[in-house]
Amino acid sequence: MMYFPYFRGRQYDLLALKDIAEQRCLPPNIIPIIEPVRDIRALPQTVAAFMAANHPLVIIANPTVSDYALTQQKLHDWHEWANDPNLIVGHILTSTTLPDDVTPSPDQPTLLIAHHYDKIVAVQHAGWLETPTYLLVPPEARVRQLVSRPSISLFDHAWLPDHDQTYANLVDGFFSDDWVLADLLGYQGVSDYTIGGHDYSEHGYPAKAVTLHLTYFAGEQLRIHRFVSDDRTDFSHPKEKFFQAVAKLAAWLPQQPLTVQTPAAKQLAAYHKQHFPGLGVVKRLSLVHHLQTMAAYFTQHYPA
């Protein structure tokens, strides 16, 4: 069983991944995917950290959700490591994707992400669906009937409340058990957009509440607990709202099993007695916690 957590290359995503690479805690069957969205120094730094750790990493060569791909001259490029055997070059299937883009070399695996059934049918008819080393597809019955090769299911589990709701309406809930279904349905592995979700905005979404998201396992099921500030009336005072939310985390965490009390979760909870670190640090630590949680689970249940 493999797990491909999917990240958009925002600053806090990349810093979380760099932290994880330097900790060297990921088992080899957890392979992060980065879709670059900004030309920032953290991108090559993160790639370098994974290559130094001798751990595989996927970089999407044709990102589609920002104007990053349109920038001709990159100040912070990742191609220095393009020939490293631990760097997997990925492509999102579009009308311009070619078989050569996803044809692996003896030392260079490739990955193809196919979001849409119609495009999967076209590639299947063209005869090169078997070409990439890894194939990520939506977990749909019609896709399973079409695709005979081993594949990875890609699904978005993150819940984004609409305008008249907040995360306070669902403080604790189910997140995923894709690995259980993958065994039953014959998938080679699973992929998701972690706690960040598929939706991408260049400037983020304003929120009236500050919410801390922590994933944790209850048996085979991954759940998510949300610590929401009491003040949700307007968009002001993020510092005060953060301390309202983190106080709830600090009270909840010591009552949980030790497996939930990851180093990142403890570091985040400790801020209730410290300064406001900024929401970027909060997001980074939440992502590091998620990866530490998944690493511990896969190491125990799916040793590579």
Coordinates of C-alpha atoms in Angstrom, one line a residue:
M1 CA 0.0 0.0 0.0
M2 CA 1.3 3.5 -1.0
Y3 CA 0.2 6.9 0.1
F4 CA 0.7 10.0 -2.2
P5 CA -0.3 13.1 -0.1
Y6 CA -0.9 16.0 -2.6
F7 CA 0.3 19.5 -1.8
R8 CA 0.0 22.8 -3.7
G9 CA 3.4 24.5 -3.4
R10 CA 2.5 27.3 -1.0
Q11 CA 5.1 28.5 1.4
Y12 CA 3.7 26.7 4.5
D13 CA 3.1 23.5 2.5
L14 CA 6.7 23.5 1.4
L15 CA 8.1 24.3 4.8
A16 CA 6.0 21.4 6.3
L17 CA 7.4 19.0 3.7
K18 CA 11.0 20.3 4.3
D19 CA 10.6 19.7 8.0
I20 CA 9.4 16.2 7.4
A21 CA 12.2 15.4 5.0
E22 CA 14.8 16.6 7.6
Q23 CA 13.1 14.5 10.3
R24 CA 13.5 11.5 8.0
C25 CA 10.3 9.9 9.5
L26 CA 8.4 9.0 6.3
P27 CA 8.5 5.4 5.2
P28 CA 9.4 4.8 1.6
N29 CA 5.7 4.0 0.6
I30 CA 4.6 7.6 1.5
I31 CA 5.6 9.8 -1.4
P32 CA 4.5 13.5 -1.3
I33 CA 3.3 15.2 -4.5
I34 CA 4.1 18.9 -5.0
E35 CA 2.2 20.9 -7.6
P36 CA 4.3 24.2 -7.8
V37 CA 2.2 27.3 -7.7
R38 CA 4.7 30.0 -6.8
D39 CA 8.3 30.8 -7.8
I40 CA 9.7 30.8 -4.2
R41 CA 13.0 29.7 -2.6
A42 CA 11.2 27.1 -0.5
L43 CA 10.5 24.9 -3.6
P44 CA 14.1 24.0 -4.4
Q45 CA 15.0 23.9 -0.7
T46 CA 12.3 21.3 -0.2
V47 CA 13.3 19.2 -3.2
A48 CA 16.9 19.4 -2.0
A49 CA 15.9 18.2 1.5
F50 CA 14.1 15.1 0.0
M51 CA 17.0 14.3 -2.2
A52 CA 19.4 14.6 0.7
A53 CA 17.2 12.2 2.7
N54 CA 17.2 9.8 -0.2
H55 CA 13.4 9.8 -0.2
P56 CA 11.2 9.9 -3.3
L57 CA 9.2 13.0 -4.1
V58 CA 6.9 13.9 -7.0
I59 CA 7.1 17.3 -8.7
I60 CA 4.3 18.2 -11.2
A61 CA 5.9 19.5 -14.4
N62 CA 2.8 21.1 -15.8
P63 CA 0.9 22.7 -12.8
T64 CA -2.6 23.9 -13.8
V65 CA -4.0 25.9 -10.9
S66 CA -1.8 29.1 -11.0
D67 CA 0.2 31.1 -13.4
Y68 CA 3.4 29.5 -12.3
A69 CA 3.7 27.4 -15.5
L70 CA 3.5 30.6 -17.5
T71 CA 6.6 32.1 -15.9
Q72 CA 9.4 31.5 -18.4
Q73 CA 12.3 32.5 -16.2
K74 CA 12.2 30.8 -12.8
L75 CA 14.3 32.3 -10.1
H76 CA 13.9 29.2 -7.9
D77 CA 14.0 26.2 -10.1
W78 CA 13.8 22.5 -9.2
H79 CA 15.3 21.1 -12.4
E80 CA 18.7 20.8 -10.9
W81 CA 17.5 17.5 -9.4
A82 CA 15.6 16.4 -12.5
N83 CA 17.9 13.4 -13.0
D84 CA 17.9 12.3 -9.4
P85 CA 16.3 8.8 -9.2
N86 CA 14.4 9.9 -6.2
L87 CA 12.7 12.7 -8.1
I88 CA 9.5 11.5 -9.8
V89 CA 8.4 13.8 -12.6
G90 CA 4.6 14.0 -12.7
H91 CA 2.2 15.3 -15.2
I92 CA -1.5 16.3 -15.1
L93 CA -3.3 14.8 -18.1
T94 CA -4.3 17.6 -20.4
S95 CA -4.9 17.8 -24.1
T96 CA -1.2 18.7 -24.6
T97 CA 0.2 15.8 -22.6
L98 CA 2.4 13.5 -24.7
P99 CA 3.4 9.8 -24.1
D100 CA 7.1 11.0 -23.9
D101 CA 6.2 13.2 -20.9
V102 CA 5.3 10.1 -18.8
T103 CA 7.6 7.5 -20.3
P104 CA 10.0 6.4 -17.5
S105 CA 13.7 5.8 -18.0
P106 CA 15.5 2.9 -16.3
D107 CA 16.3 5.2 -13.3
Q108 CA 13.6 7.8 -13.6
P109 CA 10.0 6.8 -12.7
T110 CA 7.0 9.0 -13.8
L111 CA 3.5 9.7 -12.6
L112 CA 0.4 10.7 -14.4
I113 CA -2.7 12.3 -12.8
A114 CA -5.9 11.7 -14.8
H115 CA -8.8 13.6 -13.3
H116 CA -11.5 13.1 -16.0
Y117 CA -13.0 10.0 -17.4
D118 CA -13.2 11.2 -20.9
K119 CA -9.5 11.9 -21.0
I120 CA -8.7 8.5 -19.5
V121 CA -10.8 6.9 -22.3
A122 CA -8.8 8.9 -24.9
V123 CA -5.4 7.8 -23.5
Q124 CA -6.6 4.2 -23.2
H125 CA -7.6 4.2 -26.8
A126 CA -4.3 5.8 -27.8
G127 CA -2.5 2.9 -26.1
W128 CA -0.3 4.6 -23.6
L129 CA -2.2 4.4 -20.3
E130 CA 0.3 1.7 -19.2
T131 CA 3.3 4.0 -19.8
P132 CA 3.7 5.9 -16.5
T133 CA 5.1 4.2 -13.5
Y134 CA 2.2 5.5 -11.3
L135 CA -1.3 6.4 -12.4
L136 CA -3.6 8.5 -10.2
V137 CA -7.3 8.3 -11.1
P138 CA -10.6 9.2 -9.4
P139 CA -12.1 6.3 -7.4
E140 CA -15.1 5.7 -9.7
A141 CA -16.5 2.4 -10.8
R142 CA -16.4 3.3 -14.5
V143 CA -12.7 4.1 -14.2
R144 CA -12.0 0.9 -12.5
Q145 CA -13.8 -1.0 -15.3
L146 CA -11.7 0.9 -17.9
V147 CA -8.3 0.7 -16.2
S148 CA -6.8 -2.7 -16.0
R149 CA -3.3 -1.7 -14.7
P150 CA -2.5 -1.0 -11.0
S151 CA -3.5 2.5 -10.1
I152 CA -3.8 5.0 -7.2
S153 CA -7.1 6.4 -6.1
L154 CA -7.1 10.3 -5.8
F155 CA -9.9 11.9 -3.7
D156 CA -10.5 15.1 -1.9
H157 CA -11.7 14.5 1.7
A158 CA -11.4 18.1 3.0
W159 CA -14.7 19.8 3.9
L160 CA -15.0 23.5 3.3
P161 CA -18.0 25.0 5.0
D162 CA -20.2 27.3 2.9
H163 CA -21.0 30.9 3.7
D164 CA -23.6 30.3 6.4
Q165 CA -21.6 27.6 8.3
T166 CA -18.3 27.4 10.1
Y167 CA -16.1 24.5 11.2
A168 CA -17.9 24.8 14.6
N169 CA -20.8 23.0 13.0
L170 CA -18.7 19.9 12.6
V171 CA -16.0 19.8 15.3
D172 CA -15.1 16.2 15.0
G173 CA -15.8 13.9 12.0
F174 CA -14.7 11.2 9.7
F175 CA -11.9 12.0 7.3
S176 CA -10.7 8.9 5.4
D177 CA -10.3 5.1 5.4
D178 CA -9.2 5.0 1.7
W179 CA -6.5 2.4 2.5
V180 CA -9.1 -0.1 3.7
L181 CA -11.2 0.4 0.5
A182 CA -8.1 0.3 -1.6
D183 CA -7.4 -3.2 -0.5
L184 CA -10.9 -4.3 -1.3
L185 CA -11.0 -2.5 -4.7
G186 CA -7.6 -3.5 -5.8
Y187 CA -5.8 -0.1 -5.8
Q188 CA -2.0 0.0 -5.6
G189 CA -2.3 3.0 -3.2
V190 CA -4.2 6.1 -2.3
S191 CA -3.8 9.8 -2.7
D192 CA -5.6 12.9 -1.2
Y193 CA -5.2 16.6 -0.8
T194 CA -4.6 16.2 3.0
I195 CA -6.3 18.7 5.2
G196 CA -5.8 21.5 2.8
G197 CA -8.3 20.3 0.2
H198 CA -8.3 20.5 -3.6
D199 CA -9.6 24.1 -3.9
Y200 CA -6.9 26.6 -4.6
S201 CA -7.0 30.4 -4.2
E202 CA -4.0 32.6 -4.9
H203 CA -4.7 34.6 -1.8
G204 CA -6.6 32.2 0.4
Y205 CA -10.1 32.5 1.9
P206 CA -11.0 35.0 4.6
A207 CA -12.5 33.4 7.7
K208 CA -14.3 34.8 10.7
A209 CA -13.0 32.1 12.9
V210 CA -9.5 30.7 13.5
T211 CA -9.6 26.9 13.2
L212 CA -6.9 24.4 14.0
H213 CA -7.2 21.0 12.2
L214 CA -5.7 17.8 13.6
T215 CA -6.1 14.4 12.1
Y216 CA -5.9 11.3 14.3
F217 CA -6.6 7.6 14.0
A218 CA -9.5 5.7 15.6
G219 CA -8.8 2.1 14.6
E220 CA -8.5 2.0 10.8
Q221 CA -10.4 5.2 10.4
L222 CA -8.7 8.6 10.1
R223 CA -10.7 11.3 11.7
I224 CA -10.3 15.1 12.0
H225 CA -10.8 17.3 15.1
R226 CA -11.3 21.0 14.7
F227 CA -10.5 23.6 17.4
V228 CA -12.5 26.7 16.6
S229 CA -12.3 30.1 18.1
D230 CA -15.4 31.2 20.1
D231 CA -15.3 34.6 18.4
R232 CA -16.7 34.2 14.9
T233 CA -18.5 37.6 14.4
D234 CA -16.1 39.3 11.9
F235 CA -12.7 39.0 10.3
S236 CA -10.7 40.9 12.9
H237 CA -8.5 40.0 15.8
P238 CA -6.8 36.7 14.5
K239 CA -4.4 36.7 17.4
E240 CA -7.0 36.6 20.0
K241 CA -9.0 34.0 18.1
F242 CA -5.9 31.9 17.8
F243 CA -5.5 31.8 21.5
Q244 CA -9.1 30.8 22.0
A245 CA -8.7 27.9 19.6
V246 CA -5.3 26.7 20.8
A247 CA -6.5 26.7 24.4
K248 CA -9.0 24.0 23.3
L249 CA -6.3 22.0 21.7
A250 CA -4.0 22.3 24.7
A251 CA -6.9 20.9 26.9
W252 CA -7.8 18.1 24.5
L253 CA -4.4 16.8 23.5
P254 CA -3.2 15.4 26.8
Q255 CA -6.4 13.3 27.1
Q256 CA -5.6 11.5 23.8
P257 CA -3.5 8.3 23.1
L258 CA 0.2 8.9 22.7
T259 CA -0.1 8.2 19.0
V260 CA -2.1 11.4 18.7
Q261 CA 0.4 13.4 20.6
T262 CA 2.9 13.9 17.8
P263 CA 5.8 16.3 18.2
A264 CA 4.1 18.8 15.9
A265 CA 0.8 18.6 17.8
K266 CA 2.7 19.2 21.1
Q267 CA 4.5 22.1 19.6
L268 CA 1.3 23.7 18.4
A269 CA -0.5 23.2 21.7
A270 CA 2.5 24.8 23.6
Y271 CA 1.7 28.1 21.9
H272 CA -1.2 28.6 24.3
K273 CA 1.4 29.8 26.8
Q274 CA 3.6 31.6 24.3
H275 CA 3.2 34.2 21.5
F276 CA 1.0 34.2 18.4
P277 CA 3.2 32.5 15.8
G278 CA 1.2 33.5 12.8
L279 CA -1.4 31.5 10.9
G280 CA 1.3 30.2 8.4
V281 CA 3.1 28.5 11.3
V282 CA -0.2 27.0 12.5
K283 CA -0.9 25.6 9.0
R284 CA 2.7 24.2 8.7
L285 CA 2.5 22.4 12.1
S286 CA -0.9 21.0 11.3
L287 CA 0.4 19.5 8.1
V288 CA 3.6 18.2 9.8
H289 CA 1.3 16.5 12.4
H290 CA -0.8 14.9 9.6
L291 CA 2.3 13.5 7.9
Q292 CA 3.8 12.3 11.2
T293 CA 0.4 10.6 11.9
M294 CA 0.3 8.9 8.5
A295 CA 3.9 7.9 8.8
A296 CA 3.4 6.1 12.1
Y297 CA 0.2 4.4 10.8
F298 CA 1.8 3.2 7.6
T299 CA 5.0 2.1 9.3
Q300 CA 2.9 -0.1 11.6
H301 CA 0.2 -1.4 9.2
Y302 CA 1.9 -1.3 5.7
P303 CA 5.7 -1.8 6.3
A304 CA 7.5 -1.2 3.0

